[in-house]
CSV table of N, CA and C in Angstrom, one decimal:
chain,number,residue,atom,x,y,z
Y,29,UNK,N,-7.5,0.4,-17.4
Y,29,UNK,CA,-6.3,0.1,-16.7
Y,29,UNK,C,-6.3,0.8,-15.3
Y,30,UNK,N,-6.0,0.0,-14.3
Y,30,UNK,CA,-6.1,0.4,-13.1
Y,30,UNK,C,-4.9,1.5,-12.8
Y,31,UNK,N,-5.5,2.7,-11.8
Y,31,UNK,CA,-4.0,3.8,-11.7
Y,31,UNK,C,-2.9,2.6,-10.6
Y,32,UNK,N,-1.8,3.3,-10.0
Y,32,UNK,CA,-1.2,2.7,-9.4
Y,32,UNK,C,-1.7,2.8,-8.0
Y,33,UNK,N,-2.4,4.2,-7.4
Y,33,UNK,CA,-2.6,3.2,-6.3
Y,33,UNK,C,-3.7,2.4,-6.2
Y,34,UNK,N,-4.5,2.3,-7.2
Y,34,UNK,CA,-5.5,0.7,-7.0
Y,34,UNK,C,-4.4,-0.3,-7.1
Y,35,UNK,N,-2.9,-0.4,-8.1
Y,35,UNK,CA,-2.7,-1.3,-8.0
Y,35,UNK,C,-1.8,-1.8,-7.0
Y,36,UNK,N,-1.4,-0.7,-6.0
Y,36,UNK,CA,-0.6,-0.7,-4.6
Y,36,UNK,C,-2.0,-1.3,-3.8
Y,37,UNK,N,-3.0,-0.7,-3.7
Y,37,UNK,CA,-4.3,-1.7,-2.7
Y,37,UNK,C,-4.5,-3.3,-3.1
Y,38,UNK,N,-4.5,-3.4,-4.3
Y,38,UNK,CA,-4.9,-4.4,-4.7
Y,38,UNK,C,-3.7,-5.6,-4.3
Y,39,UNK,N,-2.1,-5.1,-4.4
Y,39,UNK,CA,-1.2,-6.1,-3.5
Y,39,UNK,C,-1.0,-6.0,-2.5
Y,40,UNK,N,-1.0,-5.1,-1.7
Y,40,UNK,CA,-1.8,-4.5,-0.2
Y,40,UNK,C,-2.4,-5.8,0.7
Y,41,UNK,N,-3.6,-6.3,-0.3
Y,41,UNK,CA,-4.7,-7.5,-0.3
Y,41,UNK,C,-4.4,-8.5,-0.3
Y,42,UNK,N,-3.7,-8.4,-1.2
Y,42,UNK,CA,-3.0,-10.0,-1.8
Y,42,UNK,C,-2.3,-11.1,-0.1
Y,43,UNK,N,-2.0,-12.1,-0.5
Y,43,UNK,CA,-1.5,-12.8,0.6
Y,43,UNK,C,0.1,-12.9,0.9
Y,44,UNK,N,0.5,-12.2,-0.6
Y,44,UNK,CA,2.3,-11.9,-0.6
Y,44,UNK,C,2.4,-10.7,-0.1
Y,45,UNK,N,1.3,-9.5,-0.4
Y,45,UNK,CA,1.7,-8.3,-0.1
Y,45,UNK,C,1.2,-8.4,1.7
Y,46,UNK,N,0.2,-8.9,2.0
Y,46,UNK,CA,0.4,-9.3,3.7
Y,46,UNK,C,1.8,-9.5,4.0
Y,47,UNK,N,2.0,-10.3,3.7
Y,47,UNK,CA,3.6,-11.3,4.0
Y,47,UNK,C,4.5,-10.2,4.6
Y,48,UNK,N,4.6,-9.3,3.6
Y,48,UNK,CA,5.0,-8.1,3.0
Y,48,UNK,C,5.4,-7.3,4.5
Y,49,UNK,N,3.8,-6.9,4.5
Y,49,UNK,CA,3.2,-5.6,4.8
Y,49,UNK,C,4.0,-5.9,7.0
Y,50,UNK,N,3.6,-7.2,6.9
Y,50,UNK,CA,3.6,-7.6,8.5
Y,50,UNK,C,5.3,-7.8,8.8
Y,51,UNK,N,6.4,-8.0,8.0
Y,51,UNK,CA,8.0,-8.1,7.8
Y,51,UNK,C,7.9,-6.7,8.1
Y,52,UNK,N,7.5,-5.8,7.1
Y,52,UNK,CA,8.2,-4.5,7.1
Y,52,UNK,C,7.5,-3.8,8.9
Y,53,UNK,N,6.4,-4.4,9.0
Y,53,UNK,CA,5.8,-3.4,10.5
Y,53,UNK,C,6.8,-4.2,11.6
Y,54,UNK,N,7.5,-5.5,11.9
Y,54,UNK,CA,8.1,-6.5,12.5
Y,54,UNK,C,9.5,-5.2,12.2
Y,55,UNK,N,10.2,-5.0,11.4
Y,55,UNK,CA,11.2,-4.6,11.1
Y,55,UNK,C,11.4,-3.2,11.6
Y,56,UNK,N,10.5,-2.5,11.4
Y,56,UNK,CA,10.2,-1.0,11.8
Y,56,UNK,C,9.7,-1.0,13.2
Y,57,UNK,N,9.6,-2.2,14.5
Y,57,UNK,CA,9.4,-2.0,15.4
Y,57,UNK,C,10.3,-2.2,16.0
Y,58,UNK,N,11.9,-2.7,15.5
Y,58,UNK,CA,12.8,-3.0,15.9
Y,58,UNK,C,13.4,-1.7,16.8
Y,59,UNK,N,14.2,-1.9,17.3
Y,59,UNK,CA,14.8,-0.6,18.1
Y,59,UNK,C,15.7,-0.3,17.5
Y,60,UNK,N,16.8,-0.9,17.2
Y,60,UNK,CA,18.1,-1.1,16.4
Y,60,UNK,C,17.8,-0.5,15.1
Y,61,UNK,N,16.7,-0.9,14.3
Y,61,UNK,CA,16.6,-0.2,13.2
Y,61,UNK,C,15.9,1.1,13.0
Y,62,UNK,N,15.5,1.5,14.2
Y,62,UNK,CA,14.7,2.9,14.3
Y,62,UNK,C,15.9,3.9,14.7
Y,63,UNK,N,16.8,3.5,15.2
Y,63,UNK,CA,18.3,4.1,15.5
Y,63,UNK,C,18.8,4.1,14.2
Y,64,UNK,N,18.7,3.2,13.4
Y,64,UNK,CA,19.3,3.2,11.7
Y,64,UNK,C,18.7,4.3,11.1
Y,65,UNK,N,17.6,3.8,10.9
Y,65,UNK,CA,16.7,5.0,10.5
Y,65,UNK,C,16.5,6.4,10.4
Y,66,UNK,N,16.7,6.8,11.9
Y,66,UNK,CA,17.1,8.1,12.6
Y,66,UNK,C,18.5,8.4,12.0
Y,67,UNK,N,19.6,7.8,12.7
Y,67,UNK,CA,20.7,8.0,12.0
Y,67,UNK,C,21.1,8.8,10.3
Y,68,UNK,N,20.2,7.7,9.7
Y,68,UNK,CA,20.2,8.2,8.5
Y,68,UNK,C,19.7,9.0,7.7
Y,69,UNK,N,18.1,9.6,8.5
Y,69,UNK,CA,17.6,10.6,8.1
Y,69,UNK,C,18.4,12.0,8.7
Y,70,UNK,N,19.0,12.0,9.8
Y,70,UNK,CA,19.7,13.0,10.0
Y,70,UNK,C,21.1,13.3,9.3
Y,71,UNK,N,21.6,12.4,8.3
Y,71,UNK,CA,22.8,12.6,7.8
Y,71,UNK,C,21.9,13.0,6.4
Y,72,UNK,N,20.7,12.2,6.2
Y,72,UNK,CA,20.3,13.0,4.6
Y,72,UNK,C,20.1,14.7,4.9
Y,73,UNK,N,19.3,14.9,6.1
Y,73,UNK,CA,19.1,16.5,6.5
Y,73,UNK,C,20.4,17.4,6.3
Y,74,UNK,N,21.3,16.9,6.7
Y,74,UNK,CA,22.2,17.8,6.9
Y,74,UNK,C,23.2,18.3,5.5
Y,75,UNK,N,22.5,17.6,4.7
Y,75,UNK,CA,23.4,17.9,3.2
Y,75,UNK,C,22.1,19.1,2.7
């Protein structure tokens, strides 16, 4: 039985986990959401 991260590479590979992989890098290059992002890791810090 494969561990998990062979099975995180192996969808990684896959043509859904592409799909995937290029939304989330498209998403995270946004400006607007790197402001989200920020935003929200400084409100988790501060607790």
């Amino acid at each position: 039985m494969p561990g998990i991260f062979d099975q995180i590479k192996q969808y990684s590979r896959s043509p859904q986990g592409k799909r995937v992989i290029a939304t989330a890098r498209r998403t995270a290059s946004d400006p607007r959401r790197q402001a989200q992002a920020r935003a929200w890791l400084s409100r988790l810090r501060r607790r």
